[in-house]
């Protein structure tokens, strides 16, 4: 039997997913197809870049989670095509796969970690991908900063006429994905005040803040560490007896 906390998380992401489905149905019914060139205003282009940079972050976790590359590729296609609907569906799937014991332990840890690593000791090989991750997420953050500069170079984007039905739908999609990322940030940060600051930065600056947070966490790792350990807070790493085991 699942814990009340797990049930609460399931209800939250079920409601968020249903909200996005309802938003898509309503917007298609009232405003037609989203594949129209007139919808691609400067603000919409910036928002789409912001949206898909966060999708890359979520897709990276999916690639780590899934042992089968076909399953990972399928979920990534869903993320690209369906956005936060796929995010909510994937998180719900992970929550439903928790055992009764895991649902009463650290829920976030058990949802985040790859199933084959749930024995408590994670090992890795000779080569670390931390530097590659720093470069990749640093570049993504810089791209979003440049995009924001491009957006504001044409004046304020906060004008009523820019907020078309599809713009509003995309914003809802963006912030539902943001809810999942914010939950992870809140889990990661030892101080709730620091977590709140990062979440506010995310709300204001979007994926630029997401990438900054990830790069910050990557710089806390040693060069021998695998990049995926940034998923977990420090207490989890020690409790689960994370070992730096170099293969010869």
Short mmCIF file of C-alpha atoms in Angstrom, two decimals:
data_model
loop_
_atom_site.label_atom_id
_atom_site.label_comp_id
_atom_site.label_asym_id
_atom_site.label_seq_id
_atom_site.Cartn_x
_atom_site.Cartn_y
_atom_site.Cartn_z
CA UNK A 1 0.00 0.00 0.00
CA UNK A 2 1.32 3.44 -0.95
CA UNK A 3 2.02 6.12 1.64
CA UNK A 4 -0.13 9.22 1.86
CA UNK A 5 2.78 11.28 0.51
CA UNK A 6 3.02 9.13 -2.63
CA UNK A 7 -0.75 9.35 -3.10
CA UNK A 8 -0.47 13.14 -2.78
CA UNK A 9 2.25 13.30 -5.45
CA UNK A 10 0.18 11.06 -7.73
CA UNK A 11 -2.86 13.29 -7.35
CA UNK A 12 -0.77 16.44 -8.00
CA UNK A 13 0.76 15.20 -11.25
CA UNK A 14 -2.49 13.62 -12.38
CA UNK A 15 -4.23 16.98 -11.94
CA UNK A 16 -1.39 18.84 -13.68
CA UNK A 17 -1.45 16.40 -16.60
CA UNK A 18 -5.24 16.64 -16.92
CA UNK A 19 -5.01 20.44 -16.75
CA UNK A 20 -2.60 20.46 -19.69
CA UNK A 21 -4.73 18.03 -21.71
CA UNK A 22 -7.80 20.22 -21.10
CA UNK A 23 -5.78 23.32 -22.08
CA UNK A 24 -4.67 21.71 -25.35
CA UNK A 25 -8.19 20.55 -26.23
CA UNK A 26 -9.69 23.97 -25.46
CA UNK A 27 -7.00 25.88 -27.37
CA UNK A 28 -7.26 23.67 -30.46
CA UNK A 29 -11.05 24.00 -30.39
CA UNK A 30 -11.01 27.79 -30.04
CA UNK A 31 -7.85 28.84 -31.89
CA UNK A 32 -7.15 26.03 -34.34
CA UNK A 33 -3.79 24.51 -35.22
CA UNK A 34 -0.65 25.69 -33.44
CA UNK A 35 1.41 25.16 -36.62
CA UNK A 36 0.87 28.64 -38.08
CA UNK A 37 3.69 31.05 -38.90
CA UNK A 38 1.75 34.07 -37.62
CA UNK A 39 1.96 32.61 -34.10
CA UNK A 40 5.77 32.78 -34.13
CA UNK A 41 6.20 36.18 -32.57
CA UNK A 42 9.52 37.09 -30.94
CA UNK A 43 8.03 36.25 -27.55
CA UNK A 44 6.75 32.86 -28.74
CA UNK A 45 10.14 31.93 -30.22
CA UNK A 46 11.87 32.87 -26.96
CA UNK A 47 9.32 30.88 -24.96
CA UNK A 48 9.72 27.82 -27.17
CA UNK A 49 13.52 27.92 -26.75
CA UNK A 50 13.03 28.27 -22.98
CA UNK A 51 10.51 25.42 -22.98
CA UNK A 52 12.68 22.98 -24.93
CA UNK A 53 15.80 23.71 -22.90
CA UNK A 54 13.88 22.52 -19.84
CA UNK A 55 12.64 19.53 -21.85
CA UNK A 56 16.31 18.64 -22.49
CA UNK A 57 16.91 18.67 -18.73
CA UNK A 58 13.98 16.32 -18.12
CA UNK A 59 14.95 14.14 -21.10
CA UNK A 60 18.47 13.77 -19.66
CA UNK A 61 16.96 12.29 -16.48
CA UNK A 62 14.76 9.98 -18.58
CA UNK A 63 17.85 8.74 -20.47
CA UNK A 64 19.53 7.96 -17.15
CA UNK A 65 16.43 6.25 -15.74
CA UNK A 66 15.68 4.01 -18.70
CA UNK A 67 17.97 1.02 -19.26
CA UNK A 68 16.33 0.33 -22.62
CA UNK A 69 17.30 2.93 -25.24
CA UNK A 70 14.08 2.28 -27.20
CA UNK A 71 11.98 3.13 -24.13
CA UNK A 72 14.11 6.23 -23.50
CA UNK A 73 13.78 7.36 -27.13
CA UNK A 74 10.01 6.81 -27.04
CA UNK A 75 9.60 8.91 -23.90
CA UNK A 76 11.79 11.66 -25.35
CA UNK A 77 9.60 11.80 -28.47
CA UNK A 78 6.56 12.10 -26.18
CA UNK A 79 8.28 14.91 -24.24
CA UNK A 80 9.04 16.81 -27.43
CA UNK A 81 5.56 16.34 -28.90
CA UNK A 82 3.35 16.43 -25.79
CA UNK A 83 5.41 18.53 -23.39
CA UNK A 84 4.26 18.51 -19.79
CA UNK A 85 1.57 15.88 -20.49
CA UNK A 86 4.41 13.41 -21.10
CA UNK A 87 6.36 14.74 -18.10
CA UNK A 88 3.40 14.15 -15.78
CA UNK A 89 2.73 10.73 -17.31
CA UNK A 90 6.36 9.66 -16.83
CA UNK A 91 6.48 10.85 -13.22
CA UNK A 92 3.17 9.12 -12.49
CA UNK A 93 4.57 5.92 -14.02
CA UNK A 94 7.62 6.15 -11.75
CA UNK A 95 5.44 6.81 -8.68
CA UNK A 96 3.25 3.80 -9.46
CA UNK A 97 6.31 1.57 -9.76
CA UNK A 98 7.44 2.29 -6.19
CA UNK A 99 7.18 -0.68 -3.86
CA UNK A 100 5.31 -0.37 -0.57
CA UNK A 101 8.62 -0.12 1.27
CA UNK A 102 10.01 2.54 -1.07
CA UNK A 103 6.87 4.66 -0.76
CA UNK A 104 7.51 4.97 2.99
CA UNK A 105 11.20 5.80 2.53
CA UNK A 106 12.74 8.71 0.60
CA UNK A 107 10.23 9.11 -2.23
CA UNK A 108 12.26 11.57 -4.31
CA UNK A 109 15.39 9.42 -4.13
CA UNK A 110 13.52 6.29 -5.22
CA UNK A 111 11.78 8.10 -8.07
CA UNK A 112 14.97 9.74 -9.31
CA UNK A 113 17.36 6.80 -9.13
CA UNK A 114 17.77 4.20 -11.82
CA UNK A 115 16.24 0.87 -10.79
CA UNK A 116 19.50 -1.04 -11.26
CA UNK A 117 21.18 1.31 -8.75
CA UNK A 118 18.68 0.82 -5.91
CA UNK A 119 20.99 -1.57 -4.09
CA UNK A 120 22.53 1.40 -2.36
CA UNK A 121 25.99 1.41 -3.91
CA UNK A 122 26.65 3.15 -7.20
CA UNK A 123 29.79 2.49 -9.15
CA UNK A 124 31.22 4.00 -12.26
CA UNK A 125 33.99 3.53 -14.71
CA UNK A 126 37.22 5.26 -15.54
CA UNK A 127 35.78 8.21 -17.47
CA UNK A 128 33.59 10.87 -15.91
CA UNK A 129 31.13 12.93 -17.96
CA UNK A 130 31.00 15.83 -15.47
CA UNK A 131 33.06 18.17 -17.68
CA UNK A 132 30.87 17.41 -20.71
CA UNK A 133 27.77 18.12 -18.62
CA UNK A 134 29.23 21.42 -17.38
CA UNK A 135 29.93 22.53 -20.94
CA UNK A 136 26.56 21.37 -22.27
CA UNK A 137 24.40 22.92 -19.56
CA UNK A 138 26.59 26.03 -19.42
CA UNK A 139 26.09 26.50 -23.17
CA UNK A 140 22.34 25.98 -22.78
CA UNK A 141 22.21 28.62 -20.05
CA UNK A 142 24.17 31.06 -22.23
CA UNK A 143 21.79 30.38 -25.12
CA UNK A 144 18.83 31.31 -22.92
CA UNK A 145 20.54 34.50 -21.70
CA UNK A 146 21.16 35.53 -25.33
CA UNK A 147 17.53 34.66 -26.13
CA UNK A 148 16.29 36.87 -23.28
CA UNK A 149 18.51 39.73 -24.49
CA UNK A 150 17.08 39.24 -28.00
CA UNK A 151 13.55 39.26 -26.59
CA UNK A 152 13.94 42.50 -24.64
CA UNK A 153 15.81 44.24 -27.46
CA UNK A 154 12.43 44.81 -29.14
CA UNK A 155 10.90 46.47 -26.10
CA UNK A 156 8.84 44.98 -23.32
CA UNK A 157 7.31 41.57 -24.07
CA UNK A 158 4.58 42.17 -21.52
CA UNK A 159 2.00 43.49 -23.95
CA UNK A 160 -1.54 42.18 -24.00
CA UNK A 161 -1.70 41.67 -27.77
CA UNK A 162 1.21 39.18 -27.64
CA UNK A 163 -0.65 36.79 -25.37
CA UNK A 164 -2.54 34.72 -27.92
CA UNK A 165 -4.40 31.54 -26.84
CA UNK A 166 -1.43 29.40 -27.94
CA UNK A 167 0.98 31.65 -26.06
CA UNK A 168 -1.04 31.13 -22.88
CA UNK A 169 -1.20 27.37 -23.50
CA UNK A 170 2.58 27.25 -23.98
CA UNK A 171 3.11 29.19 -20.76
CA UNK A 172 0.92 26.71 -18.88
CA UNK A 173 2.90 23.86 -20.45
CA UNK A 174 6.17 25.54 -19.46
CA UNK A 175 5.21 26.07 -15.82
CA UNK A 176 3.82 22.55 -15.37
CA UNK A 177 7.24 21.25 -16.40
CA UNK A 178 8.59 23.90 -14.06
CA UNK A 179 6.62 22.41 -11.18
CA UNK A 180 8.46 19.10 -11.63
CA UNK A 181 11.84 20.86 -11.78
CA UNK A 182 10.96 23.01 -8.76
CA UNK A 183 10.11 19.89 -6.74
CA UNK A 184 13.58 18.55 -7.56
CA UNK A 185 15.25 21.84 -6.56
CA UNK A 186 13.34 21.86 -3.28
CA UNK A 187 14.49 18.29 -2.61
CA UNK A 188 18.12 19.13 -3.49
CA UNK A 189 18.56 22.23 -1.36
CA UNK A 190 19.15 21.70 2.35
CA UNK A 191 17.72 25.15 3.12
CA UNK A 192 14.10 25.79 2.15
CA UNK A 193 14.93 29.51 1.85
CA UNK A 194 17.68 28.83 -0.72
CA UNK A 195 15.33 26.50 -2.58
CA UNK A 196 12.67 29.21 -2.63
CA UNK A 197 15.15 31.73 -4.05
CA UNK A 198 16.07 29.33 -6.87
CA UNK A 199 12.41 28.63 -7.63
CA UNK A 200 11.67 32.37 -7.83
CA UNK A 201 14.66 32.76 -10.18
CA UNK A 202 13.27 29.93 -12.27
CA UNK A 203 9.86 31.61 -12.48
CA UNK A 204 11.51 34.85 -13.65
CA UNK A 205 14.36 33.60 -15.86
CA UNK A 206 13.20 30.10 -16.81
CA UNK A 207 15.76 27.64 -18.15
CA UNK A 208 18.62 30.11 -17.64
CA UNK A 209 18.11 29.53 -13.90
CA UNK A 210 17.61 25.77 -14.38
CA UNK A 211 20.93 25.46 -16.21
CA UNK A 212 22.69 27.72 -13.68
CA UNK A 213 21.45 25.51 -10.84
CA UNK A 214 22.64 22.35 -12.61
CA UNK A 215 26.07 23.82 -13.36
CA UNK A 216 26.37 24.94 -9.72
CA UNK A 217 25.65 21.39 -8.58
CA UNK A 218 28.10 19.93 -11.12
CA UNK A 219 30.90 22.10 -9.73
CA UNK A 220 30.35 20.45 -6.34
CA UNK A 221 31.37 17.07 -7.80
CA UNK A 222 34.87 15.68 -8.02
CA UNK A 223 36.27 14.96 -11.45
CA UNK A 224 35.90 11.20 -10.82
CA UNK A 225 32.19 11.40 -9.97
CA UNK A 226 29.52 10.43 -12.51
CA UNK A 227 27.32 13.39 -13.43
CA UNK A 228 24.10 11.63 -12.42
CA UNK A 229 24.86 11.97 -8.70
CA UNK A 230 23.75 15.62 -8.88
CA UNK A 231 20.21 14.20 -8.93
CA UNK A 232 20.52 13.38 -5.24
CA UNK A 233 21.05 15.55 -2.21
CA UNK A 234 24.23 15.08 -0.18
CA UNK A 235 22.56 13.19 2.65
CA UNK A 236 21.27 10.59 0.20
CA UNK A 237 24.72 10.06 -1.23
CA UNK A 238 26.20 9.26 2.18
CA UNK A 239 23.24 7.23 3.42
CA UNK A 240 23.23 5.10 0.26
CA UNK A 241 27.01 4.55 0.59
CA UNK A 242 27.95 6.08 -2.75
CA UNK A 243 31.46 4.86 -3.62
CA UNK A 244 33.95 6.19 -6.10
CA UNK A 245 35.13 2.94 -7.57
CA UNK A 246 37.50 3.28 -10.50
CA UNK A 247 37.79 0.35 -12.81
CA UNK A 248 41.25 -0.52 -13.95
#
